[in-house]
PDB file of C-alpha atoms in Angstrom:
ATOM      1  CA  LYS W  30       0.000   0.000   0.000  1.00  0.00           C
ATOM      2  CA  ARG W  31       1.298   3.430  -0.970  1.00  0.00           C
ATOM      3  CA  GLY W  32       4.593   1.911  -2.052  1.00  0.00           C
ATOM      4  CA  GLY W  33       4.374   3.584  -5.437  1.00  0.00           C
ATOM      5  CA  TRP W  34       2.067   1.081  -7.113  1.00  0.00           C
ATOM      6  CA  GLN W  35      -1.282   1.882  -5.425  1.00  0.00           C
ATOM      7  CA  TRP W  36      -2.128  -1.724  -4.496  1.00  0.00           C
ATOM      8  CA  GLN W  37      -5.164  -0.531  -2.533  1.00  0.00           C
ATOM      9  CA  ARG W  38      -6.846   0.581  -5.777  1.00  0.00           C
ATOM     10  CA  THR W  39      -6.750  -2.838  -7.460  1.00  0.00           C
ATOM     11  CA  ARG W  40      -9.569  -4.439  -5.391  1.00  0.00           C
ATOM     12  CA  MET W  41      -8.430  -7.905  -6.469  1.00  0.00           C
ATOM     13  CA  THR W  42     -10.043 -10.871  -4.801  1.00  0.00           C
ATOM     14  CA  ASP W  43      -8.599 -13.777  -6.823  1.00  0.00           C
ATOM     15  CA  PRO W  44      -5.415 -15.059  -5.068  1.00  0.00           C
ATOM     16  CA  GLY W  45      -3.842 -16.325  -8.302  1.00  0.00           C
ATOM     17  CA  ARG W  46      -4.307 -12.987  -9.994  1.00  0.00           C
ATOM     18  CA  ALA W  47      -2.950 -11.146  -6.941  1.00  0.00           C
ATOM     19  CA  ALA W  48       0.120 -13.416  -6.914  1.00  0.00           C
ATOM     20  CA  ARG W  49       0.830 -12.591 -10.561  1.00  0.00           C
ATOM     21  CA  TRP W  50       0.326  -8.884  -9.789  1.00  0.00           C
ATOM     22  CA  TRP W  51       2.860  -9.056  -6.948  1.00  0.00           C
ATOM     23  CA  LEU W  52       5.385 -10.765  -9.238  1.00  0.00           C
ATOM     24  CA  VAL W  53       5.001  -7.944 -11.771  1.00  0.00           C
ATOM     25  CA  VAL W  54       5.277  -5.341  -8.997  1.00  0.00           C
ATOM     26  CA  ALA W  55       8.452  -6.982  -7.641  1.00  0.00           C
ATOM     27  CA  VAL W  56      10.149  -7.041 -11.054  1.00  0.00           C
ATOM     28  CA  ALA W  57       9.049  -3.481 -11.854  1.00  0.00           C
ATOM     29  CA  THR W  58      10.266  -2.222  -8.464  1.00  0.00           C
ATOM     30  CA  LEU W  59      13.641  -3.880  -9.006  1.00  0.00           C
ATOM     31  CA  TRP W  60      13.885  -2.229 -12.432  1.00  0.00           C
ATOM     32  CA  LEU W  61      12.909   1.229 -11.104  1.00  0.00           C
ATOM     33  CA  VAL W  62      15.342   1.033  -8.191  1.00  0.00           C
ATOM     34  CA  SER W  63      18.197  -0.133 -10.435  1.00  0.00           C
ATOM     35  CA  VAL W  64      17.578   2.654 -12.978  1.00  0.00           C
ATOM     36  CA  GLY W  65      17.158   5.194 -10.171  1.00  0.00           C
ATOM     37  CA  GLY W  66      20.390   4.065  -8.531  1.00  0.00           C
ATOM     38  CA  VAL W  67      22.353   4.596 -11.733  1.00  0.00           C
ATOM     39  CA  ALA W  68      20.722   8.014 -12.201  1.00  0.00           C
ATOM     40  CA  ALA W  69      21.502   8.975  -8.577  1.00  0.00           C
ATOM     41  CA  ASP W  70      25.161   7.998  -9.013  1.00  0.00           C
ATOM     42  CA  ALA W  71      25.353  10.219 -12.092  1.00  0.00           C
ATOM     43  CA  ILE W  72      24.606  13.316  -9.983  1.00  0.00           C
ATOM     44  CA  ALA W  73      27.659  15.494  -9.414  1.00  0.00           C
ATOM     45  CA  THR W  74      29.020  15.178  -5.874  1.00  0.00           C
ATOM     46  CA  SER W  75      29.229  18.964  -5.589  1.00  0.00           C
ATOM     47  CA  THR W  76      25.416  19.197  -5.834  1.00  0.00           C
ATOM     48  CA  VAL W  77      24.763  16.681  -3.031  1.00  0.00           C
ATOM     49  CA  LEU W  78      24.104  17.925   0.492  1.00  0.00           C
ATOM     50  CA  ASP W  79      27.074  17.411   2.824  1.00  0.00           C
ATOM     51  CA  VAL W  80      25.686  15.502   5.810  1.00  0.00           C
ATOM     52  CA  THR W  81      28.729  16.172   7.991  1.00  0.00           C
ATOM     53  CA  ALA W  82      28.303  19.939   7.681  1.00  0.00           C
ATOM     54  CA  VAL W  83      24.601  19.786   8.520  1.00  0.00           C
ATOM     55  CA  LEU W  84      24.377  17.075  11.199  1.00  0.00           C
ATOM     56  CA  GLY W  85      27.874  17.012  12.643  1.00  0.00           C
ATOM     57  CA  ALA W  86      30.534  14.332  12.509  1.00  0.00           C
ATOM     58  CA  GLY W  87      28.912  12.150  15.222  1.00  0.00           C
ATOM     59  CA  ALA W  88      25.655  11.793  13.319  1.00  0.00           C
ATOM     60  CA  VAL W  89      27.351  10.629  10.131  1.00  0.00           C
ATOM     61  CA  ALA W  90      28.377   7.353  11.790  1.00  0.00           C
ATOM     62  CA  ARG W  91      24.702   6.584  12.476  1.00  0.00           C
ATOM     63  CA  ARG W  92      23.177   7.780   9.195  1.00  0.00           C
ATOM     64  CA  ALA W  93      23.726   7.482   5.478  1.00  0.00           C
ATOM     65  CA  PRO W  94      26.689   9.460   4.114  1.00  0.00           C
ATOM     66  CA  ARG W  95      24.432  11.220   1.556  1.00  0.00           C
ATOM     67  CA  LEU W  96      20.953  12.604   1.974  1.00  0.00           C
ATOM     68  CA  ARG W  97      18.574  11.871  -0.875  1.00  0.00           C
ATOM     69  CA  LEU W  98      16.036  14.530  -1.684  1.00  0.00           C
ATOM     70  CA  VAL W  99      14.443  12.241  -4.281  1.00  0.00           C
ATOM     71  CA  SER W 100      14.169   8.491  -3.687  1.00  0.00           C
ATOM     72  CA  VAL W 101      15.826   6.087  -6.118  1.00  0.00           C
ATOM     73  CA  PHE W 102      12.339   4.705  -6.832  1.00  0.00           C
ATOM     74  CA  GLN W 103      11.045   8.130  -7.900  1.00  0.00           C
ATOM     75  CA  ARG W 104      14.238   8.934  -9.791  1.00  0.00           C
ATOM     76  CA  GLY W 105      13.943   5.630 -11.692  1.00  0.00           C
ATOM     77  CA  TRP W 106      10.278   6.321 -12.473  1.00  0.00           C
ATOM     78  CA  SER W 107      11.172   9.774 -13.814  1.00  0.00           C
ATOM     79  CA  THR W 108      14.118   8.484 -15.860  1.00  0.00           C
ATOM     80  CA  ILE W 109      12.001   5.792 -17.520  1.00  0.00           C
ATOM     81  CA  LEU W 110       9.134   8.204 -18.157  1.00  0.00           C
ATOM     82  CA  VAL W 111      11.475  10.748 -19.788  1.00  0.00           C
ATOM     83  CA  ALA W 112      12.939   8.021 -22.016  1.00  0.00           C
ATOM     84  CA  LEU W 113       9.423   7.009 -23.083  1.00  0.00           C
ATOM     85  CA  LEU W 114       8.394  10.600 -23.819  1.00  0.00           C
ATOM     86  CA  ARG W 115      11.548  11.228 -25.855  1.00  0.00           C
ATOM     87  CA  HIS W 116      11.134   7.936 -27.761  1.00  0.00           C
ATOM     88  CA  GLU W 117      14.557   6.806 -26.544  1.00  0.00           C
ATOM     89  CA  PRO W 118      15.544   3.234 -25.647  1.00  0.00           C
ATOM     90  CA  LEU W 119      14.472   2.250 -22.154  1.00  0.00           C
ATOM     91  CA  PRO W 120      17.258   2.350 -19.565  1.00  0.00           C
ATOM     92  CA  ILE W 121      18.397  -0.987 -18.190  1.00  0.00           C
ATOM     93  CA  GLY W 122      19.871   0.058 -14.858  1.00  0.00           C
ATOM     94  CA  ARG W 123      22.356  -1.710 -12.661  1.00  0.00           C
ATOM     95  CA  LEU W 124      22.178  -2.622  -8.993  1.00  0.00           C
ATOM     96  CA  ILE W 125      25.012  -0.915  -7.156  1.00  0.00           C
ATOM     97  CA  PRO W 126      25.066  -1.772  -3.440  1.00  0.00           C
ATOM     98  CA  GLU W 127      25.829   0.992  -0.998  1.00  0.00           C
ATOM     99  CA  PRO W 128      28.174   0.365   1.918  1.00  0.00           C
ATOM    100  CA  TRP W 129      26.569  -0.577   5.198  1.00  0.00           C
ATOM    101  CA  PRO W 130      26.468   2.270   7.720  1.00  0.00           C
ATOM    102  CA  ALA W 131      29.109   2.067  10.424  1.00  0.00           C
ATOM    103  CA  LEU W 132      27.743   1.117  13.813  1.00  0.00           C
ATOM    104  CA  GLU W 133      28.874   2.907  16.904  1.00  0.00           C
ATOM    105  CA  ASP W 134      30.916   0.815  19.336  1.00  0.00           C
ATOM    106  CA  PRO W 135      28.554  -0.009  22.277  1.00  0.00           C
ATOM    107  CA  VAL W 136      31.416   0.112  24.787  1.00  0.00           C
ATOM    108  CA  SER W 137      32.408   3.651  23.817  1.00  0.00           C
ATOM    109  CA  ALA W 138      28.752   4.717  23.728  1.00  0.00           C
ATOM    110  CA  GLY W 139      28.328   3.710  27.362  1.00  0.00           C
ATOM    111  CA  ALA W 140      25.767   1.006  26.673  1.00  0.00           C
ATOM    112  CA  SER W 141      26.375  -2.326  28.301  1.00  0.00           C
ATOM    113  CA  HIS W 142      24.155  -5.209  27.342  1.00  0.00           C
ATOM    114  CA  ALA W 143      24.558  -8.692  28.732  1.00  0.00           C
ATOM    115  CA  PHE W 144      23.549 -11.433  26.359  1.00  0.00           C
TER     116      PHE W 144
END
């Protein structure tokens, strides 16, 4: 629901049909995210908001190194739509994993948990 595909508007009751719909949605979401990821990487670094300057150095360890003003889903949707409107070949996209955020050391943070 509200994940970009408006599932709540389908009003499907047949489980087989809903299963096929979810397969299509999964493949389409993968395509949009891969195209959006490539488009997001093409943005010049100088135009991206510097998280360290805004949040401080301590917050960067807990959050993503770059703030996205537009999600990769929306950026992929826009990129594909522009290609369709310009009668250009559809973009393929490529999945580029981002590094995992660094976790703060629990000992230095003062948290002690016994497991």
